[in-house]
Coordinates of C-alpha atoms and ligand atoms in Angstrom, one line a residue:
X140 CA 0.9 24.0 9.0
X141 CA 0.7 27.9 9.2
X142 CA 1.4 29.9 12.1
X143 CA 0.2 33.4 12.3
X144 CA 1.7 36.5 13.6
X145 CA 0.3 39.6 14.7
X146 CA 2.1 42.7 14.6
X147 CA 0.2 45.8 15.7
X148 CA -2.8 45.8 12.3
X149 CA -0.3 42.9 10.1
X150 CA -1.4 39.9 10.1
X151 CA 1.4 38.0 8.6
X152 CA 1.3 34.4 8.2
X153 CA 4.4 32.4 7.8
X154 CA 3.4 28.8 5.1
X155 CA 5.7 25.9 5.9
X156 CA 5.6 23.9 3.3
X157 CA 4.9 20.6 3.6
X158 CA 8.0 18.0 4.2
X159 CA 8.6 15.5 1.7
X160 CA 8.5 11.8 2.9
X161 CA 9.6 8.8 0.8
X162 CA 9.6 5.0 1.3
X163 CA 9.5 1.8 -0.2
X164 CA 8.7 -2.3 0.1
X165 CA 10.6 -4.5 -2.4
X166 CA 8.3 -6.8 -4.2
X167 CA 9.2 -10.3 -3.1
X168 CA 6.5 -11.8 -1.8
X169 CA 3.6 -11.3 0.8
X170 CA 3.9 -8.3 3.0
X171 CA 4.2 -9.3 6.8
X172 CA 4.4 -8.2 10.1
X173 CA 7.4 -6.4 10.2
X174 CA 6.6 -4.5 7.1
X175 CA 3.8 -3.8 8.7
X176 CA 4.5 -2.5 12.1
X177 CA 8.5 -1.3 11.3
X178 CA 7.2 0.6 7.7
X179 CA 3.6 0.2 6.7
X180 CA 1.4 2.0 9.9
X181 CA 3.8 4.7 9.9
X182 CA 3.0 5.2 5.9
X183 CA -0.5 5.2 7.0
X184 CA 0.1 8.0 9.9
X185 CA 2.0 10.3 8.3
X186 CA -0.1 10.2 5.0
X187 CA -2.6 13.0 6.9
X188 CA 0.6 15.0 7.3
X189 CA 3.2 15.0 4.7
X190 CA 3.5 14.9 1.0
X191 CA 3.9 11.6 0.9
X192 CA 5.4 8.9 -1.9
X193 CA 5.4 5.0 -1.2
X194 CA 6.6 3.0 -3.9
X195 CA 7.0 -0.8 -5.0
X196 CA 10.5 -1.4 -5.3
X197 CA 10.3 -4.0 -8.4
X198 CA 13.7 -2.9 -9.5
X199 CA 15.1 -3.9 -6.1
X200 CA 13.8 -7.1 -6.4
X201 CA 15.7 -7.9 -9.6
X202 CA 18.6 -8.4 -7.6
X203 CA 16.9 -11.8 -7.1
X204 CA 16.2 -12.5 -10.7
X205 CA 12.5 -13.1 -10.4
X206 CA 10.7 -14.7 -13.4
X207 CA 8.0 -12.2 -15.5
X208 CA 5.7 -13.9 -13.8
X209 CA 6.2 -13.9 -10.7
X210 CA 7.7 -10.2 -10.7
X211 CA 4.0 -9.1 -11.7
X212 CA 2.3 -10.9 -9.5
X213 CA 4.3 -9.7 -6.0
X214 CA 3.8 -6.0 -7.6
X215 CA 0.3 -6.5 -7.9
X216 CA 0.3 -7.9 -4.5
X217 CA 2.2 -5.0 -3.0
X218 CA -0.1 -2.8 -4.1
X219 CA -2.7 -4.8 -3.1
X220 CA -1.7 -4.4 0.4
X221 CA -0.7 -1.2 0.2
X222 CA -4.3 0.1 -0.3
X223 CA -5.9 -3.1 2.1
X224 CA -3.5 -1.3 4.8
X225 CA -4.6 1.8 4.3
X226 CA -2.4 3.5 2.4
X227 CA -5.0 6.5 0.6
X228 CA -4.4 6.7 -3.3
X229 CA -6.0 10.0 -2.8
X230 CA -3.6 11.1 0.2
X231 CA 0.0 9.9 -0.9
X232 CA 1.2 9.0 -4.5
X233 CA 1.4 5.5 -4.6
X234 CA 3.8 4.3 -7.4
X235 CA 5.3 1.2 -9.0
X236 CA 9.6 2.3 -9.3
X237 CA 9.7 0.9 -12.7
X238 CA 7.1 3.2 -14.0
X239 CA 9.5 6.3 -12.9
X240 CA 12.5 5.8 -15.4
X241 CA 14.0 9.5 -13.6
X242 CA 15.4 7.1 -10.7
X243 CA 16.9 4.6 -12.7
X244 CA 18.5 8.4 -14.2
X245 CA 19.5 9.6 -11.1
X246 CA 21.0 6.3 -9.7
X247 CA 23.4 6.1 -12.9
X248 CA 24.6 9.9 -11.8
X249 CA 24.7 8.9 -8.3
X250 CA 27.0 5.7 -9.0
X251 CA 29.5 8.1 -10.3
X252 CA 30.6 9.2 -6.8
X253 CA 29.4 5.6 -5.0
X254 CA 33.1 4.1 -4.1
X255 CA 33.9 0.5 -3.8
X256 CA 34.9 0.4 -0.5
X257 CA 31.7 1.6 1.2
X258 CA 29.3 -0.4 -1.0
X259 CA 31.2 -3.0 0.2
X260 CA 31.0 -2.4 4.0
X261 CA 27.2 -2.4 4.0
X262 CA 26.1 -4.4 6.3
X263 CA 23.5 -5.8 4.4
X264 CA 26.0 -6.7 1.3
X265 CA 28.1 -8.4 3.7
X266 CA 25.1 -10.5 4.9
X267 CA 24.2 -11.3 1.3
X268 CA 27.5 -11.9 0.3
X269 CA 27.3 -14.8 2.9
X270 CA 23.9 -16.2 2.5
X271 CA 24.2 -15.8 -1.4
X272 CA 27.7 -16.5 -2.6
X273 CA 26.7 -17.6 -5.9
X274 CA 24.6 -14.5 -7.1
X275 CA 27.0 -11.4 -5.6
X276 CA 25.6 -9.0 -8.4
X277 CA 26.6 -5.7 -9.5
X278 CA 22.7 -4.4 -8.2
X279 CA 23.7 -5.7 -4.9
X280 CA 26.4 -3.7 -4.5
X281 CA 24.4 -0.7 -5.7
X282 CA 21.4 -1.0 -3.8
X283 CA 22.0 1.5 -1.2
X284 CA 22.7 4.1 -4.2
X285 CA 19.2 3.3 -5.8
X286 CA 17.8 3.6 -2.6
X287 CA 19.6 6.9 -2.4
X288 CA 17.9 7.8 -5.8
X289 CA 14.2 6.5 -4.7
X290 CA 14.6 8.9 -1.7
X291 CA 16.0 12.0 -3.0
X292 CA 14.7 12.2 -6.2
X293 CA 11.6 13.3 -4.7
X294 CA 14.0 15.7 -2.1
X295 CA 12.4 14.0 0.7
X296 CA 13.7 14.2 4.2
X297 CA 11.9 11.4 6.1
X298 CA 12.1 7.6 5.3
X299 CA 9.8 5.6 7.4
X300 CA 11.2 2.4 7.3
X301 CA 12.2 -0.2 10.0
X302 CA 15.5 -0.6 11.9
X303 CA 16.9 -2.9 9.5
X304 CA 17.5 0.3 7.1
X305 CA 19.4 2.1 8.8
X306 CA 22.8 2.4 7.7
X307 CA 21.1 2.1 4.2
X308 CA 19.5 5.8 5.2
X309 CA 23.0 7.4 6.4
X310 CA 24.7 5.9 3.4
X311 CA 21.5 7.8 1.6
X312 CA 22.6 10.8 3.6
X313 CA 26.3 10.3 2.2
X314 CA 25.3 10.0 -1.6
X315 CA 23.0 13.3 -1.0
X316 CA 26.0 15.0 0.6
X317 CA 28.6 13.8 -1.9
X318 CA 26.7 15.1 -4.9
X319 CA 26.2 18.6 -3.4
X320 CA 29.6 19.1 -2.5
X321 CA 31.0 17.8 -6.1
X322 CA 28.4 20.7 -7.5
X323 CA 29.0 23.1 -4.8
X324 CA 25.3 23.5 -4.3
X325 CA 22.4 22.6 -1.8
X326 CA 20.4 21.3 -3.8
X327 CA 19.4 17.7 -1.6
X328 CA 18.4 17.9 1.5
X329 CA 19.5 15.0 3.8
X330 CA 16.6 12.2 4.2
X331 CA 16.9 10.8 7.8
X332 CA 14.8 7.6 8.9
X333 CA 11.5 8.1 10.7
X334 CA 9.1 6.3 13.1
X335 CA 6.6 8.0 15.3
X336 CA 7.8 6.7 18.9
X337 CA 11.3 7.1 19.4
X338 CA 12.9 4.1 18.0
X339 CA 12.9 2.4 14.8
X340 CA 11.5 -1.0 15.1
X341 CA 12.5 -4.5 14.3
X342 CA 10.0 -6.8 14.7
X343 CA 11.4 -10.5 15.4
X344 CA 10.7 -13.4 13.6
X345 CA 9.2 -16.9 15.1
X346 CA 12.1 -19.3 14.9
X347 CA 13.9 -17.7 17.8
X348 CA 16.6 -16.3 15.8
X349 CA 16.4 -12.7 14.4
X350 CA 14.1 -10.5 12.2
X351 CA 11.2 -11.1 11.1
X352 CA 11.7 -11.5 7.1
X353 CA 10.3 -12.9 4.1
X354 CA 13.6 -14.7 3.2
X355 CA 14.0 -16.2 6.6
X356 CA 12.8 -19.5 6.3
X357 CA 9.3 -21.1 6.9
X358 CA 7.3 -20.4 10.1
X359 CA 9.2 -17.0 10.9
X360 CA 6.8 -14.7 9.2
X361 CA 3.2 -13.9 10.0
X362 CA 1.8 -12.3 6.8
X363 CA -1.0 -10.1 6.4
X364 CA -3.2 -12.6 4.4
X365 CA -2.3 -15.9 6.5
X366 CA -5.6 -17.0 7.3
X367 CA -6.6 -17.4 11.5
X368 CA -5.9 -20.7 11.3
X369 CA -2.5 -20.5 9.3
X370 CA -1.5 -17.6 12.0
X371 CA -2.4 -20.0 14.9
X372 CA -0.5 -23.1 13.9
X373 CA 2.8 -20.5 12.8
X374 CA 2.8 -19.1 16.7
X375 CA 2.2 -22.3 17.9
X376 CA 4.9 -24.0 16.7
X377 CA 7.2 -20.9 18.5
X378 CA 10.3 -21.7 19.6
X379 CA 10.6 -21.4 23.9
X380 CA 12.6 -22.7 26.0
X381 CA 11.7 -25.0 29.3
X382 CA 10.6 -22.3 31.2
X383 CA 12.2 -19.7 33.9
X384 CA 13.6 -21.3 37.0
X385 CA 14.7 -17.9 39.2
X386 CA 12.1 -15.3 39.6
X387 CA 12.9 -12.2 37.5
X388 CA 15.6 -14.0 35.5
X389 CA 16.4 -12.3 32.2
X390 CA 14.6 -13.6 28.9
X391 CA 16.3 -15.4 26.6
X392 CA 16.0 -14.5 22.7
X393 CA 12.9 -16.4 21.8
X394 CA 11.5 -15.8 24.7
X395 CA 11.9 -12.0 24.3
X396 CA 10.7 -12.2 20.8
X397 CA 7.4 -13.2 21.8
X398 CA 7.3 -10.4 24.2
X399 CA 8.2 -8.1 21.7
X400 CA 5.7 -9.2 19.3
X401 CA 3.0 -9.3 22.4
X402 CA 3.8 -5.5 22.7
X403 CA 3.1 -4.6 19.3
X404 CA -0.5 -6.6 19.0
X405 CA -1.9 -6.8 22.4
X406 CA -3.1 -4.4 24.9
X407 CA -1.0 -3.6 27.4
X408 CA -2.7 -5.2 30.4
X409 CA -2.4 -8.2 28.8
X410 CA 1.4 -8.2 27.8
X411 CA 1.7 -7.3 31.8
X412 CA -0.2 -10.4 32.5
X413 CA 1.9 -12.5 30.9
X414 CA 5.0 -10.3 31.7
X415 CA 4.6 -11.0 35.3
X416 CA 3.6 -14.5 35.2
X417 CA 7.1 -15.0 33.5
X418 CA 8.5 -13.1 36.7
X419 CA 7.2 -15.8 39.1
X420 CA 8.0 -18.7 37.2
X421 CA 4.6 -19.2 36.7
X422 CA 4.4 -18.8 33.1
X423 CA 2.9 -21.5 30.5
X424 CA 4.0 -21.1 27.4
X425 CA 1.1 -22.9 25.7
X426 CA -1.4 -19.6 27.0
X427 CA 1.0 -17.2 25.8
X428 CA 1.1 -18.6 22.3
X429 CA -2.7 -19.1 22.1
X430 CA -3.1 -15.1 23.4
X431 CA -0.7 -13.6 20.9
X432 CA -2.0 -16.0 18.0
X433 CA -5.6 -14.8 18.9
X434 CA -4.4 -10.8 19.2
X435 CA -2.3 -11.2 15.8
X436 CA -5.5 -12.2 14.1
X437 CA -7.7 -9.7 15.7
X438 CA -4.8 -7.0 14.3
X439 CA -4.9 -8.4 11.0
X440 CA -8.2 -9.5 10.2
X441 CA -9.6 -6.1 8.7
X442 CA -6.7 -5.7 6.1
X443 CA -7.2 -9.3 5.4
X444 CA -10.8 -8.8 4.3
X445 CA -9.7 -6.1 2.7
X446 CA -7.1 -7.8 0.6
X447 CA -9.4 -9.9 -0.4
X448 CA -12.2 -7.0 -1.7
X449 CA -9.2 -5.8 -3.8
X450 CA -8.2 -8.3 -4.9
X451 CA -11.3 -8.9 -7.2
X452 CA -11.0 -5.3 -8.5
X453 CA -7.9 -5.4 -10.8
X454 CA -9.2 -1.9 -12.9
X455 CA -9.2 -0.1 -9.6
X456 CA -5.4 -1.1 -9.4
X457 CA -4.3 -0.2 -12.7
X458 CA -6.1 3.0 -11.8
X459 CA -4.6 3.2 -8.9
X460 CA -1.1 2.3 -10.3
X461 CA -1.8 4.8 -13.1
X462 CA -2.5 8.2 -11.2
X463 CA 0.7 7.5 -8.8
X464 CA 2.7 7.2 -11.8
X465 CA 1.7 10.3 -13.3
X466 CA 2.2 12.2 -10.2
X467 CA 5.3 10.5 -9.2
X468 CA 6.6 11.1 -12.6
X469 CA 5.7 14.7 -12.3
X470 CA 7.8 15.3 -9.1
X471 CA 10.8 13.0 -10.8
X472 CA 10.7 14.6 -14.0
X473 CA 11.6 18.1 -12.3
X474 CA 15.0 17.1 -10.1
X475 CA 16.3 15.3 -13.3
X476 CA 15.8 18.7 -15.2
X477 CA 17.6 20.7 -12.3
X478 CA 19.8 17.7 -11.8
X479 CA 21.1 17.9 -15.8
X480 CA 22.0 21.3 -15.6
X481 CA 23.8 21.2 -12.2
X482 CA 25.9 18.2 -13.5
X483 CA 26.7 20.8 -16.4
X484 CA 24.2 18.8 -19.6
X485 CA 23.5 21.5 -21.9
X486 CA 21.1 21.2 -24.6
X487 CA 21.9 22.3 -28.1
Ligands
TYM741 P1 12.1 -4.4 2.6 O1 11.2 -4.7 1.4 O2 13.1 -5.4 3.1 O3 11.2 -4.0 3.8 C1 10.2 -3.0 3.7 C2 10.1 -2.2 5.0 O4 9.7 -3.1 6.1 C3 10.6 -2.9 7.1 N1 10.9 -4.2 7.8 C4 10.9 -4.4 9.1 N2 10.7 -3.5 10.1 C5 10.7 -4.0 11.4 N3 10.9 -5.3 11.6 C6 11.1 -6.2 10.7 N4 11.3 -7.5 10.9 C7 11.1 -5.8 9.3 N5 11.3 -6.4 8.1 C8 11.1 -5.4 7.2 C9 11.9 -2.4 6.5 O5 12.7 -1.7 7.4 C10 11.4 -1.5 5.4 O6 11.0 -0.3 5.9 N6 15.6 -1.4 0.8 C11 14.2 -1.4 1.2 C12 13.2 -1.0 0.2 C13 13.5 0.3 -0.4 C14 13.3 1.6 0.3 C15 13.8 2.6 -0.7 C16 12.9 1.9 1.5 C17 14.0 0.6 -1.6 N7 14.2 1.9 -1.8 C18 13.8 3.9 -0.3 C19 12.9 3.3 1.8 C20 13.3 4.3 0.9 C21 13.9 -2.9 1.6 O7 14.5 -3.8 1.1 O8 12.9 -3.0 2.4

């Protein structure tokens, strides 16, 4: 945006330059409803405003050891719905991570001044080193300092990305901060997480329990492709409870989650509706299922034809897929240089 000043026959016009904004979705799988609505619409927004990048975090997903196969097939389906979202090849870069070896670089240099202790109090380590005992790798305990690498190697200072990521971002923050001090420079600038309204979203899952999340069990996601019927039986089978017995009581968790996901896919009239039916213990559960089914699919039925158009086009992907490379590259290549001679690697 420029603003202009006048000063007696001057014009002068001050340029800000356009911010930098950064963000990713690991390629495990379908993307869903929280990627959507915590990540995804926000990429879409702030495409018309910012120099954006939005990635496919394949080297994320090698924490999980992923077969050739399959790894290929969830980055092509990333990408996939990337575009059917709305995501505009010709607005933001639109990269695969793999293709830009600059972050693997950074992360190395970045892992240099990444200490045990706080890799270890992540949040999201800890929940991994519980759910996962057997496979507590190395890249798990690293992940927030290639996330660091994704976001800074392209100096950005907004992350759109859902609550979940969070600490991930300060711990981002931390690594930027570290490095500058070590090299007594300013050279990153500290990324902070975005989301148009006020607070970052989590979107709940359907079992009742916690996030929506791809790794959360069968039934708690609603993806982008599930077909109408597929999205009606997965709300259907909800979990609620027997129903409010004191006027204005409080919600319980599953309750609330399908509140929560009622505000983020229906109009607000009709989350009022069903709000204040709750309130006088008049509520049936069975309606309020059948509405938010019926508004999910009404949400997601354009991106799921358009899924399906891409699908059938896979020269427009690698095109796709191509050009963000390129450009990502471009933008990568550039910090490493500065980022060699700050850490003091001369060439002879
Ligand atoms: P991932 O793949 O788990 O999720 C991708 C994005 O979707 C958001 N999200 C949600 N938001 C709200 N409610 C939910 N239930 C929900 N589930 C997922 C996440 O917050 C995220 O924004 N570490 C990242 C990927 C990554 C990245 C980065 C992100 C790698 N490098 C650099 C930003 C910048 C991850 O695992 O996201």
């Amino acid at each position: 945006m420029n603003t202009s000043v006048f000063t007696k026959n001057i014009k002068i016009t001050y340029f800000r330059p356009m911010e930098t904004v950064v963000s990713g979705i690991r390629s495990t799988g379908n993307l869903h409803l929280g990627n959507y609505y915590g990540a995804i619409q926000n990429f879409v927004k702030m495409q018309h405003e910012y120099n954006c990048y939005f990635f496919i975090a394949d080297l994320h997903s090698l924490t999980t050891h992923p077969t050739p196969a399959d790894l290929h097939g969830n980055v092509k389906q990333v990408l996939i719905e990337y575009l059917a979202a709305g995501i505009d090849p010709e607005k933001s870069t639109i990269y695969v991570q793999s293709d830009v070896p600059e972050v693997a670089e950074l992360y190395l240099y970045l892992n240099m001044n990444a200490y045990l202790g706080e890799l270890e109090r992540s949040t999201s380590f800890k929940d991994k080193v519980r759910t996962q005992p057997d496979n507590v790798n190395a890249g798990l305990l690293t992940y927030p300092v290639l996330m660091a690498a994704d976001i800074i190697i392209h100096k950005a200072v907004k992350v759109p990305v859902g609550k979940d990521q969070e600490q991930h971002l300060e711990m981002s923050r931390t690594f930027a901060n570290r490095f500058n001090r070590l090299y007594n420079t300013e050279y990153f600038p500290e990324p902070y997480a975005f989301n148009f309204s006020e607070n970052l979203v989590k979107i709940p899952g359907l079992d009742g329990k916690g996030k929506m999340g791809k790794s959360e069990g069968e039934g708690n996601a609603v993806y982008l492709s599930d077909s109408p019927e597929v999205i009606r039986k997965k709300v259907m089978k909800a979990v609620t409870d027997s129903g409010p017995t004191t006027e204005n009581q409080e919600k319980p968790d599953e309750i609330q989650n399908l509140f929560d996901l009622m505000k983020v896919v229906s109009a607000p009239d009709t989350y009022k509706h069903f709000d204040d039916l709750y309130n006088s213990c008049q509520i049936r559960y069975g309606d309020l299922k059948k509405q938010l089914g019926e508004d999910i699919i009404v949400a997601t039925s354009p991106i799921r034809d358009r899924i399906k158009d891409i699908s059938t086009d896979p020269s427009y992907l690698r095109q796709v897929a191509r050009h963000g490379a390129i450009k990502a590259r471009e933008s990568a290549a550039r910090t490493i240089k500065e980022v060699r001679e700050i850490i003091g690697f001369r060439n002879f």
